[in-house]
Short mmCIF file of C-alpha atoms and ligand atoms in Angstrom, two decimals:
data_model
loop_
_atom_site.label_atom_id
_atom_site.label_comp_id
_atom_site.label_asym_id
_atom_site.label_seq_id
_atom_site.Cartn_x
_atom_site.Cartn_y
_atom_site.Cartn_z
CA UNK D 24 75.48 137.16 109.84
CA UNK D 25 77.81 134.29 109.61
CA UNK D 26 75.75 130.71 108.83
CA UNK D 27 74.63 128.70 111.77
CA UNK D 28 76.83 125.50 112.31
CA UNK D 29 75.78 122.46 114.55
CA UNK D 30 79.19 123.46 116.95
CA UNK D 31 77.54 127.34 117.22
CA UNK D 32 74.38 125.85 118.53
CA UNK D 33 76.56 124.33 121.38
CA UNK D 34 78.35 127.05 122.15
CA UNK D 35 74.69 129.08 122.11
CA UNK D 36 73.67 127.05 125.08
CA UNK D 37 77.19 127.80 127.17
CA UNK D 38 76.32 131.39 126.41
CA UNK D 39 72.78 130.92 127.42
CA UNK D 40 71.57 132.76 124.11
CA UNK D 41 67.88 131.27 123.67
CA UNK D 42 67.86 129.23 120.30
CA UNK D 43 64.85 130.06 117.72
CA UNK D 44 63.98 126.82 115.61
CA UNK D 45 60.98 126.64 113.57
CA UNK D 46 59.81 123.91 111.34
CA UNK D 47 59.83 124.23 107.49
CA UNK D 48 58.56 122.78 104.35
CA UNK D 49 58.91 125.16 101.20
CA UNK D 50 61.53 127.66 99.65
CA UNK D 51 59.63 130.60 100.35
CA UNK D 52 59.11 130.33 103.93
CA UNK D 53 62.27 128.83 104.30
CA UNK D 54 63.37 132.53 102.84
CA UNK D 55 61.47 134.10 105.57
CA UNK D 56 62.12 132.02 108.61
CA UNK D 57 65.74 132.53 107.67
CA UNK D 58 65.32 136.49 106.93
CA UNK D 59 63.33 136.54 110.27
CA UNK D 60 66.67 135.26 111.91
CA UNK D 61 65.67 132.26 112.87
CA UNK D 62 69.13 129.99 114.16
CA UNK D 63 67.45 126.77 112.80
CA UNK D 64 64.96 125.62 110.06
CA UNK D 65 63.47 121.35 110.90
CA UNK D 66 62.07 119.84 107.65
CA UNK D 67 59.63 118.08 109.62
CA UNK D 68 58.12 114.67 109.02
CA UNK D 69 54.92 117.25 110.30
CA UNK D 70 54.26 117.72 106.87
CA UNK D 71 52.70 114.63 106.44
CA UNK D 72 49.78 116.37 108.41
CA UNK D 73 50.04 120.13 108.18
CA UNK D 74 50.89 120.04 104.32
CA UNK D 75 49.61 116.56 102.87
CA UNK D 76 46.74 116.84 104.96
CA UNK D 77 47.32 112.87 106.74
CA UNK D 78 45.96 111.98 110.14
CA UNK D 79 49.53 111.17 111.02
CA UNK D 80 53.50 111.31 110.01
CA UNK D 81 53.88 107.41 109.25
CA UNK D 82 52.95 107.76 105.77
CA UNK D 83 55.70 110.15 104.89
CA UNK D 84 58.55 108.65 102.56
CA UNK D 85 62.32 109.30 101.83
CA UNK D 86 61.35 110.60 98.59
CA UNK D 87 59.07 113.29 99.93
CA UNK D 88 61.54 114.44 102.81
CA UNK D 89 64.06 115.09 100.32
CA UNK D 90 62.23 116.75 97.63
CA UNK D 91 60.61 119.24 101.13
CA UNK D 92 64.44 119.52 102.30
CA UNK D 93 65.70 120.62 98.44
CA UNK D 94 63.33 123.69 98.55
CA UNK D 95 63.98 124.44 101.28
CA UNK D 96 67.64 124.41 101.29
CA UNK D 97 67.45 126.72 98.44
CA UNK D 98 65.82 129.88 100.16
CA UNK D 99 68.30 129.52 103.01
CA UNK D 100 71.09 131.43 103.84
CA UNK D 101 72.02 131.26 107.26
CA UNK D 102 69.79 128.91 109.35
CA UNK D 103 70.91 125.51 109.76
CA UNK D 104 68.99 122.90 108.03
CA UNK D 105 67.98 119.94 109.64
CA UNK D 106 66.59 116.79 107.76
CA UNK D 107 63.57 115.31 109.38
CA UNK D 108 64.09 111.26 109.06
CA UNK D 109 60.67 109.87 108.51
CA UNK D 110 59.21 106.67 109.77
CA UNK D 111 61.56 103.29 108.86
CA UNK D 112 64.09 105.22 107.06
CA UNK D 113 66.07 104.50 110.19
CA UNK D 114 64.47 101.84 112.42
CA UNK D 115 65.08 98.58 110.40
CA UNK D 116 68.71 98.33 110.14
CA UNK D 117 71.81 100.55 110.81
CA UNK D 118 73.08 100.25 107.50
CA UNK D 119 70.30 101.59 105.97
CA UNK D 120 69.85 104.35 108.39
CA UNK D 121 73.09 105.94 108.03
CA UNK D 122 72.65 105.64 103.98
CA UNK D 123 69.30 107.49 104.07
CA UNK D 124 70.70 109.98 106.86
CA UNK D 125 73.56 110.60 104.28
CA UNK D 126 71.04 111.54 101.15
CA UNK D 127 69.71 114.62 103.33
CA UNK D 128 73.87 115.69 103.43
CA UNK D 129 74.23 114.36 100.17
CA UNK D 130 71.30 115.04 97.87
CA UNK D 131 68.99 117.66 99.43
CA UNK D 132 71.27 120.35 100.78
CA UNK D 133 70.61 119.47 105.03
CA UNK D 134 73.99 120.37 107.37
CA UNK D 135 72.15 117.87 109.61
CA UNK D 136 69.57 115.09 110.47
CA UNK D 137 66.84 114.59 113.46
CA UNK D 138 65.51 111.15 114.55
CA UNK D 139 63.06 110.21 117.09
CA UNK D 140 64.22 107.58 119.93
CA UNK D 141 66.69 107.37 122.98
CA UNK D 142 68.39 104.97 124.10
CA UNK D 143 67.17 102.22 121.70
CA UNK D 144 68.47 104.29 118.51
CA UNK D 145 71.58 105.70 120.09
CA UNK D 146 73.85 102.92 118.24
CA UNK D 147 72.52 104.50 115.17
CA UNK D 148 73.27 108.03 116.33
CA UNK D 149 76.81 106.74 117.22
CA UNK D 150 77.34 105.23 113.46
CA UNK D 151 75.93 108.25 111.57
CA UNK D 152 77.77 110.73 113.50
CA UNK D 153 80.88 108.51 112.88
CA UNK D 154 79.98 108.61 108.93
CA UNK D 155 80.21 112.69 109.46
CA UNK D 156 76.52 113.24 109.87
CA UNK D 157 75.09 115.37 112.95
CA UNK D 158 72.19 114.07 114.52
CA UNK D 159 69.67 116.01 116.66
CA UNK D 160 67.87 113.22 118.81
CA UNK D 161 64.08 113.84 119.58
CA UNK D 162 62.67 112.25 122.82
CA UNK D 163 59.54 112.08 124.98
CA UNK D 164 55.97 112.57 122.78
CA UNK D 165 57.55 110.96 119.25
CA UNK D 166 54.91 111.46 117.03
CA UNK D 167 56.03 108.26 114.99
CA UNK D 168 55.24 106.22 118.04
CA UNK D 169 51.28 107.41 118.14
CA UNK D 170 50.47 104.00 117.72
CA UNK D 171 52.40 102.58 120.79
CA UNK D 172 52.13 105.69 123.27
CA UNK D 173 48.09 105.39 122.63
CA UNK D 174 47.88 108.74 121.06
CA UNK D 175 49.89 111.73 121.67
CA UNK D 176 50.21 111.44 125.48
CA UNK D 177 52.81 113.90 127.29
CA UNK D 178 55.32 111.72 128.19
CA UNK D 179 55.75 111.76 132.22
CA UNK D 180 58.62 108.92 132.84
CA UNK D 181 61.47 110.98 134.52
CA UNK D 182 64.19 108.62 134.77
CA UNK D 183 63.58 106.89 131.55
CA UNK D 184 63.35 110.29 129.92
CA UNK D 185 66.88 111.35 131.90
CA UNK D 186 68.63 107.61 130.88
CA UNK D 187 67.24 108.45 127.00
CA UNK D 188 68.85 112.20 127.19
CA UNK D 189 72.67 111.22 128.11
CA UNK D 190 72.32 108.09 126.02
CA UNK D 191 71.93 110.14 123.18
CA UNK D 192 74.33 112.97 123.74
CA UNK D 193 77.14 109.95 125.06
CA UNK D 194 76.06 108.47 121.32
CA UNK D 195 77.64 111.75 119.91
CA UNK D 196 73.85 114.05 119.27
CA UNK D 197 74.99 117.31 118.91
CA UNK D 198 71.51 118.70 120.37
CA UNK D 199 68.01 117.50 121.55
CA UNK D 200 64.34 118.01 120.78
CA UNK D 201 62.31 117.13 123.87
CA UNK D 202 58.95 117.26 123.33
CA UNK D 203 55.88 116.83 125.31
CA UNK D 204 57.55 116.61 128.69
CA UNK D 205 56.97 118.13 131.88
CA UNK D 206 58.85 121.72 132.56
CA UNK D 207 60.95 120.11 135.55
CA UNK D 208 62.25 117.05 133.70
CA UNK D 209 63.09 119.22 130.67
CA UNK D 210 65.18 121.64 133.03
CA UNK D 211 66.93 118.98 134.65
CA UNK D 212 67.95 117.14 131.66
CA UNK D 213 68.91 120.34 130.30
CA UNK D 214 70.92 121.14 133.01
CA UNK D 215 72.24 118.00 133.27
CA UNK D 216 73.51 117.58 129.25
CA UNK D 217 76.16 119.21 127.66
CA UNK D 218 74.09 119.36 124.72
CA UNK D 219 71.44 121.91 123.62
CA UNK D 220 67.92 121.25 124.46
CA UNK D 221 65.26 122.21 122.02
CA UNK D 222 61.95 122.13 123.78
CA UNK D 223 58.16 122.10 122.00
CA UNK D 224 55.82 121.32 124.78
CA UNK D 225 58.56 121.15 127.43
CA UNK D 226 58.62 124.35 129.12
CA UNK D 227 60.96 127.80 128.94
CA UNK D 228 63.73 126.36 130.60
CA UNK D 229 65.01 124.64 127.30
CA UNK D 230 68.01 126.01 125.76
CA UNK D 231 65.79 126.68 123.04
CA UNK D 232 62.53 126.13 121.21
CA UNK D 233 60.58 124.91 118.16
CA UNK D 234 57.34 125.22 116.81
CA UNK D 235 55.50 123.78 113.83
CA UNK D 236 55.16 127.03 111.28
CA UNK D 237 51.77 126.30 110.29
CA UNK D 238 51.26 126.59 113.87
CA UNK D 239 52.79 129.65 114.53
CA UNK D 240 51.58 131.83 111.52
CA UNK D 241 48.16 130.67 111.74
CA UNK D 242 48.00 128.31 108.84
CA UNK D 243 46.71 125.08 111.18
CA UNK D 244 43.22 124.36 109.85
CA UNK D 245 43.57 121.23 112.19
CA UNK D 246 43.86 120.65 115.90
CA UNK D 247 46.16 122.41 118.12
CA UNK D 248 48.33 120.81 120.51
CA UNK D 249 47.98 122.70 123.95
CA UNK D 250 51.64 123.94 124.05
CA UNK D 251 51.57 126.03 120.70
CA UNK D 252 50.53 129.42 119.96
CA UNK D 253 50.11 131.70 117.37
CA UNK D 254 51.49 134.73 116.59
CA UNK D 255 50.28 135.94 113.13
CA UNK D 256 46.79 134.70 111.56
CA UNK D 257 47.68 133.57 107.64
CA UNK D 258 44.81 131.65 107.61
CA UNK D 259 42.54 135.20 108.63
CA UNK D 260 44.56 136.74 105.92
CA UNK D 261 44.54 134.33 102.90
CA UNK D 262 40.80 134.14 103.59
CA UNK D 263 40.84 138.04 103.11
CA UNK D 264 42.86 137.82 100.15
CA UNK D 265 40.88 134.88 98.27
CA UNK D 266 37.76 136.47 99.13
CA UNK D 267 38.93 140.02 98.28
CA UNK D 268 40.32 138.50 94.74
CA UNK D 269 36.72 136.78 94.30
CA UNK D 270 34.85 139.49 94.70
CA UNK D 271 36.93 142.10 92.44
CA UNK D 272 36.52 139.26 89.54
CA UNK D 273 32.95 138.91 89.81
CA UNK D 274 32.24 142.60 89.93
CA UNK D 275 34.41 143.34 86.87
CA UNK D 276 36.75 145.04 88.85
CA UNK D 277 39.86 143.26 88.10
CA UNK D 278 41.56 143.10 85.65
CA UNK D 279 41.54 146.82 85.77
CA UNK D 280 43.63 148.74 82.72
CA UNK D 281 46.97 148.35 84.13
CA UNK D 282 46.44 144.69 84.40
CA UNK D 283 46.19 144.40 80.94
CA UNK D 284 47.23 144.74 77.06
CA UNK D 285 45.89 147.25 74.38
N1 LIG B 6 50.31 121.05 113.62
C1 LIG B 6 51.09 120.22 114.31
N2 LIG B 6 51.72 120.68 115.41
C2 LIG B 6 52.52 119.86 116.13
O1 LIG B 6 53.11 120.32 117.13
C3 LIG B 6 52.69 118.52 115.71
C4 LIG B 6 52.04 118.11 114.53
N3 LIG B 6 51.24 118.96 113.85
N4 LIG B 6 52.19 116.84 114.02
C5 LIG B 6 53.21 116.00 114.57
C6 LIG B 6 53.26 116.16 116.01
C7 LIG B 6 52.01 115.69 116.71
N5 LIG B 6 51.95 116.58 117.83
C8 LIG B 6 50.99 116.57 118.84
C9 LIG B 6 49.65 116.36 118.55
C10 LIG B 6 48.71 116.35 119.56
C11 LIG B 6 49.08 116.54 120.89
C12 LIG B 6 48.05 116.49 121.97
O2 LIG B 6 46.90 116.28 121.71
N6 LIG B 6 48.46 116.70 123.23
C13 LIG B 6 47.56 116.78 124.36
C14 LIG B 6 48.26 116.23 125.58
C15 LIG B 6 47.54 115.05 126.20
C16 LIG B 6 48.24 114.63 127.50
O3 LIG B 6 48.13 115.40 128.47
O4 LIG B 6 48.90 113.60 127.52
C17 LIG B 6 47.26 118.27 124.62
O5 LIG B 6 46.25 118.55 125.26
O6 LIG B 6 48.03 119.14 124.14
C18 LIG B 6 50.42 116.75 121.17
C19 LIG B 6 51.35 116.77 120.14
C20 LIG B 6 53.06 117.48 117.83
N7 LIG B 6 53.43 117.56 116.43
C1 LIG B 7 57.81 119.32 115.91
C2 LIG B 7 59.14 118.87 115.40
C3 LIG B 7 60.10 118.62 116.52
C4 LIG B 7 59.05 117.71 114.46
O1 LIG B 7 59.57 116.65 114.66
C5 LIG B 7 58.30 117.90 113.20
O2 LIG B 7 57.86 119.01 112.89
O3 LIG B 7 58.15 116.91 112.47
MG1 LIG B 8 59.05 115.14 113.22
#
C-alpha cells in the first residue's frame, strides 16, 4: 500500500472512503496502528493525560511532542503522521509558531501538524502552510481551552463553529478535526468544506474519525468521554498477564528449564 499523503486524504473525502485516524504515542503501537491500516496516526498533546498521567494537556512541552513524534515516526510505514502542537508553541507569536511547526517536519519525522483554533489562528495556518507545512485545524471542544470553555463542554455555537470551519480551510488546512460538536453542525460543515472532516464526538457523518488509542484498546484507567468506545480490553489483559507472571514467580514456576542456563 502506497504511503498516505495529506492530498490522498482529500481526494478520500471526494470518494467518500471513511478515513480511520487514531491517536499515537510510541513506536510500537505506532507499528500496529499502521499494520492495522489505519490512514492516519495524531501524536496527540493527549498524552499529557493518558501517558504522563496530568489532569490536563497544558503542561505538555515542545520537547516532549517531539521526542513522542520520533518514536513514533519510526514504526510507521504508511500512515500519515501528524504532529500534535502543544499549548503556546503556537499562540504567542507567528514567528514562533511556524518555527516550532517546522521541527515536527524537520526534526521528528511528522508529514504534518494539527493546532487547535479557528478563525483566530487561521493567519498562522496561512503562514505555515506557506512555509510548506500542512496543517490539520481542530475546532469546537479544544482541550487546551479547558480553562476558558469551563471544562470540557460540547461546543453548541453553530454559526461560530461554521465561520471557524471555512476560515480555516480558506487559510489553506488541508483537513479538520471537529470535536465535541453536535451531529448536524458537523454534517453541515462537512458538507459545506472542501476539506476532510475528522470527527471525535461529532457524529458519523464526518468524512472520517479519530479516537484516543488508550481509549480504544482499553488502556484508559481514567474517565471516559461519552463519545468513545472500546473495542479491545488491554487493560483486562495486562492485568492477566502481570498477575499470571506474579503468580508463576512466586510458585517457582518460572523460570522453568528452558528459561535458563546449565
Ligand atoms: N482519554 C482521553 N480521551 C479523549 O478523548 C481526550 C483526552 N483523553 N484528553 C484530551 C481531550 C479531553 N477530552 C474530553 C474530556 C472530557 C469530555 C467530557 O467530559 N465530555 C462530556 C460532555 C459534557 C457536555 O455535554 O458539554 C461528556 O459527557 O462526554 C470530553 C472530552 C477529549 N480528549
Ligand atoms: C483527540 C485528538 C483530536 C487530539 O487532539 C489529541 O489526542 O490530543
Ligand atoms: Mg490534542
Amino acid at each position: 500500500m502506497a504511503s498516505v499523503s495529506t492530498t490522498h486524504l482529500v481526494k478520500m473525502k471526494a470518494e467518500g472512503t471513511k478515513i480511520v485516524a487514531v491517536t499515537a504515542y510510541d513506536f510500537p503501537f505506532a507499528r500496529l496502528a499502521d499494520e492495522a491500516g489505519v490512514d492516519v496516526i495524531l501524536v496527540g498533546d493527549s498524552l499529557g493525560m493518558v501517558v504522563q498521567g496530568q489532569k490536563n494537556t497544558l503542561p505538555v512541552t515542545m520537547e516532549e511532542m517531539l521526542y513522542h513524534t520520533k518514536m513514533v515516526s519510526r514504526g510507521v510505514t504508511r500512515s500519515l503522521v501528524v504532529g500534535d502542537m502543544p499549548f503556546l508553541s503556537y499562540q504567542a507569536d507567528v514567528c514562533e509558531a511556524v518555527r516550532n511547526a517546522g521541527l515536527f517536519l524537520k526534526e521528528a519525522g511528522a508529514a504534518a501538524v494539527k493546532l487547535e483554533g479557528g478563525a483566530g489562528v487561521s493567519e498562522t495556518i496561512r503562514a505555515m502552510v506557506d512555509a510548506g507545512i500542512p496543517v490539520q485545524a481542530h475546532i469546537g471542544l479544544t482541550p487546551q481551552s479547558v480553562h476558558a470553555m469551563g471544562g470540557y463542554r460540547i461546543q453548541r455555537d453553530e454559526n461560530r463553529l461554521v465561520d471557524d470551519a471555512h476560515k480555516v480551510a480558506e487559510a489553506g488546512a488541508f483537513s479538520i478535526v471537529l470535536e465535541g460538536i453536535p451531529a448536524p453542525i458537523a454534517r453541515r460543515i462537512t458538507e459545506e468544506v472542501g476539506i476532510p472532516t475528522i470527527g471525535i464526538g461529532a457524529g458519523v457523518h464526518c468524512d472520517g474519525q479519530i479516537l484516543v488509542m488508550h481509549d480504544l484498546l482499553g488502556l484508559n484507567l481514567g474517565y471516559m468521554p461519552k463519545f468513545t468506545r472500546m473495542f479491545a480490553d488491554l487493560k483486562g489483559e495486562s492485568l492477566k498477564g502481570f498477575r499470571a507472571y506474579g503468580d508463576a514467580v512466586r510458585e517457582g514456576s518460572f523460570p522453568g528449564p528452558d528459561h535458563s542456563y546449565q
